[in-house]
XYZ file of C-alpha atoms in Angstrom:
302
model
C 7.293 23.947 5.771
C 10.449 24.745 3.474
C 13.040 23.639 6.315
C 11.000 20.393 5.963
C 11.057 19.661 2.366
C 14.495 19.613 1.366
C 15.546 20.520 -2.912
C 13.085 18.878 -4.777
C 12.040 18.986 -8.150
C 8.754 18.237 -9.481
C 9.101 15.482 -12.029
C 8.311 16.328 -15.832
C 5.058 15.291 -16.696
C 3.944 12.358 -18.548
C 7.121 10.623 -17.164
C 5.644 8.228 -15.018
C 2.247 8.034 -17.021
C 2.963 6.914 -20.706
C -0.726 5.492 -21.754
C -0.770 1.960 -22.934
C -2.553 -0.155 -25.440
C -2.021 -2.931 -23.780
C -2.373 -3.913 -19.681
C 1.029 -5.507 -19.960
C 3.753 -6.966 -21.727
C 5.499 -10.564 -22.036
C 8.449 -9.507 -20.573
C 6.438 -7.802 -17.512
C 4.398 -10.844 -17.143
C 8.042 -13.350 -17.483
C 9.819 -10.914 -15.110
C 6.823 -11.608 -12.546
C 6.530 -14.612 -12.718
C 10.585 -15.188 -12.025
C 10.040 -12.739 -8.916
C 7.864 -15.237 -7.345
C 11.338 -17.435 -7.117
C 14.279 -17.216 -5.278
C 16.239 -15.738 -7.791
C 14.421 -12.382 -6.433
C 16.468 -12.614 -3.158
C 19.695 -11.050 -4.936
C 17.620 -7.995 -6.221
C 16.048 -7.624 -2.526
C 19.110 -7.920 -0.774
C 20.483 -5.128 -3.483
C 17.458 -2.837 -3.100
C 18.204 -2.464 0.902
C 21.300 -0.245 1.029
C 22.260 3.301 1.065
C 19.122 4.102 3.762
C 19.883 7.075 6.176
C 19.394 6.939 10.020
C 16.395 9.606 9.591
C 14.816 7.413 6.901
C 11.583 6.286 7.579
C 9.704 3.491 6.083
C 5.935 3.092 4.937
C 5.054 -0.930 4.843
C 2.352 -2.575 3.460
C 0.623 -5.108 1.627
C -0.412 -4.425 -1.552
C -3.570 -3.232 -2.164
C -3.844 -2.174 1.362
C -4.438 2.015 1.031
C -1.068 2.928 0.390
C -1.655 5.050 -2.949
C -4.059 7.119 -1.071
C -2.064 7.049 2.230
C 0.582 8.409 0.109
C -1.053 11.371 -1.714
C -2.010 12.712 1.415
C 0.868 12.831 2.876
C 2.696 14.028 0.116
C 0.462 17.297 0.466
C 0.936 16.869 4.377
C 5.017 16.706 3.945
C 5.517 20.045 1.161
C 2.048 21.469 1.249
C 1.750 20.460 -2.527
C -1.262 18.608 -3.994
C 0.040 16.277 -6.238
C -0.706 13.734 -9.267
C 0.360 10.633 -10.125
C 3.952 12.347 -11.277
C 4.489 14.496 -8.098
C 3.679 11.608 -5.802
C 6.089 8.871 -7.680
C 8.756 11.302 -8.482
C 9.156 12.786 -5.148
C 7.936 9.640 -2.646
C 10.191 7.057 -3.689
C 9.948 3.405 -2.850
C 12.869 0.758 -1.734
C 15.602 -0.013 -4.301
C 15.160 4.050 -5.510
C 16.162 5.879 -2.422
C 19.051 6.942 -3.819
C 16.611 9.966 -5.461
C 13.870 9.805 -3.008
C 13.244 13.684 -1.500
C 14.352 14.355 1.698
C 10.813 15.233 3.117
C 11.412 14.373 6.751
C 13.656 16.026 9.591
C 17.290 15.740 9.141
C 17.246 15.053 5.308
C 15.462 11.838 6.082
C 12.966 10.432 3.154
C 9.729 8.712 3.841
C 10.123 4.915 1.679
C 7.322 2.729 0.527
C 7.901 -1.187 0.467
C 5.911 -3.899 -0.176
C 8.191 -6.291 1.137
C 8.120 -8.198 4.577
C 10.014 -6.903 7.129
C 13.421 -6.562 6.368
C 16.786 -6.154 9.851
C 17.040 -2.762 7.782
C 13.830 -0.894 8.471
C 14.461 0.488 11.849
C 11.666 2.498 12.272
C 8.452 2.150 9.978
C 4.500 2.656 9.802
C 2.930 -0.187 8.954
C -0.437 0.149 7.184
C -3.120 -2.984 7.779
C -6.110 -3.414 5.769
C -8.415 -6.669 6.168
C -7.118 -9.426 4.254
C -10.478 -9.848 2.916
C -10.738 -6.783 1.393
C -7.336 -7.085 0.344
C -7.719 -10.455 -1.495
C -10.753 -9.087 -3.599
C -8.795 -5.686 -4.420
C -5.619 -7.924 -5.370
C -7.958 -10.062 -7.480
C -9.238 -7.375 -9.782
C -5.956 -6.191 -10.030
C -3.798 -8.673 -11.468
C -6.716 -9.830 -13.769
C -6.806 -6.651 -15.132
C -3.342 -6.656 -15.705
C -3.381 -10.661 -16.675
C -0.895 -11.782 -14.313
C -4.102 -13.656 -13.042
C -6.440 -16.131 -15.036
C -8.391 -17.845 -12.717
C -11.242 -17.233 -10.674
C -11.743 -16.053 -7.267
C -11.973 -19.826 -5.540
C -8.438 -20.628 -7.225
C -6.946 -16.939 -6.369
C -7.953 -17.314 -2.873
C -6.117 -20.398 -2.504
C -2.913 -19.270 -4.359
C -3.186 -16.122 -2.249
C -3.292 -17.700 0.833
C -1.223 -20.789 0.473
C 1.756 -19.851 -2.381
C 2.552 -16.751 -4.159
C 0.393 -14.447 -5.824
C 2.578 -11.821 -5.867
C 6.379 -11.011 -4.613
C 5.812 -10.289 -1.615
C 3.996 -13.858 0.022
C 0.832 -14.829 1.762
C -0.405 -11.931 3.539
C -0.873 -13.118 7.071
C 2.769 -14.234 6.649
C 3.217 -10.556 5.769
C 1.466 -8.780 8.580
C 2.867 -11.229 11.488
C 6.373 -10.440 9.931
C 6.186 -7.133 10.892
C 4.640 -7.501 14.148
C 7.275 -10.044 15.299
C 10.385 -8.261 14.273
C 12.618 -6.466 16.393
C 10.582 -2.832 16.032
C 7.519 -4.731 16.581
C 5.635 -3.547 19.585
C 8.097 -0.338 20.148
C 7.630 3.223 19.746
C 9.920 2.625 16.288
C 6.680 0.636 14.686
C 3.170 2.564 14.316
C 0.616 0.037 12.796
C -1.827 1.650 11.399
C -5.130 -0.286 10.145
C -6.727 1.211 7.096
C -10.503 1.010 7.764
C -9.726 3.195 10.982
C -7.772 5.823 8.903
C -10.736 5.510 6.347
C -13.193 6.230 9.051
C -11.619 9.418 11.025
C -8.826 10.277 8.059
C -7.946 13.241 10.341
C -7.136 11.628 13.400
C -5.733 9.070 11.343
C -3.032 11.599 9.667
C -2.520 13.204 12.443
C -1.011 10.132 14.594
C 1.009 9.563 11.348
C 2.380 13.310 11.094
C 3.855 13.258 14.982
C 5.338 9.575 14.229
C 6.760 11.049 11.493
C 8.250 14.301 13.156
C 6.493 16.831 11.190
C 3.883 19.523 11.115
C 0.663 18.078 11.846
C -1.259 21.324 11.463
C -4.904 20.583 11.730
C -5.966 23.083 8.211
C -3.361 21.082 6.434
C -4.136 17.955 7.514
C -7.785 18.568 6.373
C -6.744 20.261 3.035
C -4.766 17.237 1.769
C -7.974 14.994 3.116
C -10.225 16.978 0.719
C -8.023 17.115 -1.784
C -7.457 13.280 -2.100
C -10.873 12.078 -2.151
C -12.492 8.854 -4.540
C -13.636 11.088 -7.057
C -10.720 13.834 -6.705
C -8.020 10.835 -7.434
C -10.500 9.405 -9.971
C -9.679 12.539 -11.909
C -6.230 12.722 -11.177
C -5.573 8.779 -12.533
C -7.481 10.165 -15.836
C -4.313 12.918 -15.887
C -1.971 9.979 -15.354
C -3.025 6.335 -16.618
C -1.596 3.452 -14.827
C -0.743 0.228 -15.846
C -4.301 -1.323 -14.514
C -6.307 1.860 -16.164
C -6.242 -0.075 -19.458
C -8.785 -2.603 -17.975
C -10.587 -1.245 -15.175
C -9.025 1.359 -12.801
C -5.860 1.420 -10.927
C -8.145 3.457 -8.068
C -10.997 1.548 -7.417
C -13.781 1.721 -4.167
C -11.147 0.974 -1.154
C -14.215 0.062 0.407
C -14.293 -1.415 4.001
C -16.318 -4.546 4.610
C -17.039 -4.790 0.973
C -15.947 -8.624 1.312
C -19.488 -9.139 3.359
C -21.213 -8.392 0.184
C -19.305 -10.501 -2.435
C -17.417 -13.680 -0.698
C -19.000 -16.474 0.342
C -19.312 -18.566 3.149
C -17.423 -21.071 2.074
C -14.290 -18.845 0.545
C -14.349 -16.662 4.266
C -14.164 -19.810 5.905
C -11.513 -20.731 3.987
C -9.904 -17.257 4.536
C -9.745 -17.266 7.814
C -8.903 -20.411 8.679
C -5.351 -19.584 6.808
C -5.793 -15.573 8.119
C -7.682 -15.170 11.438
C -4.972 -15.557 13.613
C -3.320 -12.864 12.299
C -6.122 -10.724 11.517
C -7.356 -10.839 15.163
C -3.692 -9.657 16.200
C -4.310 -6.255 14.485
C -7.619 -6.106 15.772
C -9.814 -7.217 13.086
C -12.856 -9.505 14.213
C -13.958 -12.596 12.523
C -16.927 -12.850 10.660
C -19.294 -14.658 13.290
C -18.230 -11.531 15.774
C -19.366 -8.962 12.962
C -23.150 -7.361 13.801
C -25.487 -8.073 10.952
C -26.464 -4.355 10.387
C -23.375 -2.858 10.602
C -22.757 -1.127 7.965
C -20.316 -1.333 4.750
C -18.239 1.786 4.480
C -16.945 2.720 0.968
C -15.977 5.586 -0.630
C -12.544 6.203 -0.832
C -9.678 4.346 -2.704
C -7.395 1.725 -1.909
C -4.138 0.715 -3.638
């Protein structure tokens, strides 16, 4: 485990997890609002140097698992459980590689981006999670932090059809990655997130060999169990985020929870912009969905 994890040093605390009065400021809500433009390209195209050959990237959408994905593996890569501090001071995302720990094989880090895909990611594992799901997780989310005023009918179409956030519609997102050059190789692992919520060890296990590192089955379990709703619940009480001012940065990462709170009309709508590209990762419609099958929730997404 040692030869893996390569001179780190656990972050003070409290150094990613000031507590705020407020859910944001002017200049965070200005400064988003410009990176919806193309005077973001510039920063992108500065974020996406100084990678390593044996860097490895973790894509997604936001709001699609990722903060849980990442906890886990943290504990999976140095046997540590982690908080909020250990995770974003040692699992750095794109544009602070430069000081992201060298958790993989040959010094290699593992990098989070929300971005599409970008000619620099040559090998990555792309984690899915229903768009539907997605859009109501995203909603809550920048309402609570007030990047977002409107209701669900108007965020559904400005999700779908403009900018909500950086990082574009999501089906534009997801069909991005599948149609770039590491796209259907053994360089690109897409992994959906209602599958890794629904057999976490199998799940983690894929991820560990794609990664190159020990995939012992105890471990693997230990950092599942120690990562669970209520577990990060209490950890996000430790460390406020920036959403924990108004509602919770970890919420219910629930699968399917869309059946119970969209409505016809805005799935309709949803996947007539997103079912192409949710049927190419695998996700059915909603006329191909069994009444009684269950909704799973439980966990966290992020």
């Amino acid at each position: 485990m040692d030869k893996q994890f390569h001179n780190y040093t656990l972050p003070k605390k409290g150094l990613y997890s000031k507590k705020r009065s407020k859910p944001t400021s002017l200049y965070r809500k200005v400064r988003r609002k410009l990176s919806r433009t193309a005077l973001r390209y510039p920063i992108i195209w500065l974020r996406h140097h100084g990678f390593r050959p044996a860097d490895i990237f973790l894509g997604s959408y936001p709001r699609s698992g990722t903060t849980w994905s990442r906890f886990v593996l943290l504990e999976i890569l140095t046997g540590h459980e982690g908080g909020f501090d250990e995770v974003n001071g040692i699992l750095h995302g794109v544009g602070n590689q430069a000081t992201g720990a060298r958790v993989l094989p040959n010094g290699g880090r593992l990098l989070a981006t929300h971005e599409q895909y970008w000619k620099h990611y040559h090998k990555a594992l792309y984690l899915v999670r229903d768009v539907r799901d997605v859009i109501l997780s995203e909603f809550a989310y920048t309402s609570a932090l007030e990047f977002f005023d409107g209701d669900l009918d108007a965020f559904i179409r400005t999700f779908l059809t403009s900018k909500i956030n950086p990082f574009g519609p999501w089906q534009k997102h997801v069909t991005s990655w599948l149609d770039s050059p590491i796209g259907g190789t053994e360089n690109l692992l897409v992994v959906r997130y209602d599958q890794l919520r629904k057999n976490p060890q199998e799940g983690f296990t894929r991820i560990a060999n794609f990664l190159g590192v020990n995939s012992d089955q105890a471990l693997i379990k230990r950092a599942i169990e120690h990562n669970t709703l209520d577990k990060m619940k209490e950890k996000e009480k430790k460390a406020p985020q920036r959403a924990s001012v108004k509602g919770r940065f970890v919420n219910s990462g629930s699968v399917q929870g869309w059946r119970a709170k969209l409505t016809p009309e805005q799935i309709q709508f949803i996947e007539r912009h997103a079912g192409e590209a949710l049927q190419r990762v695998g996700f059915p419609l909603s006329d191909a969905i069994p009444e009684a099958e269950p909704i799973l929730s439980g966990s966290l997404g992020g």
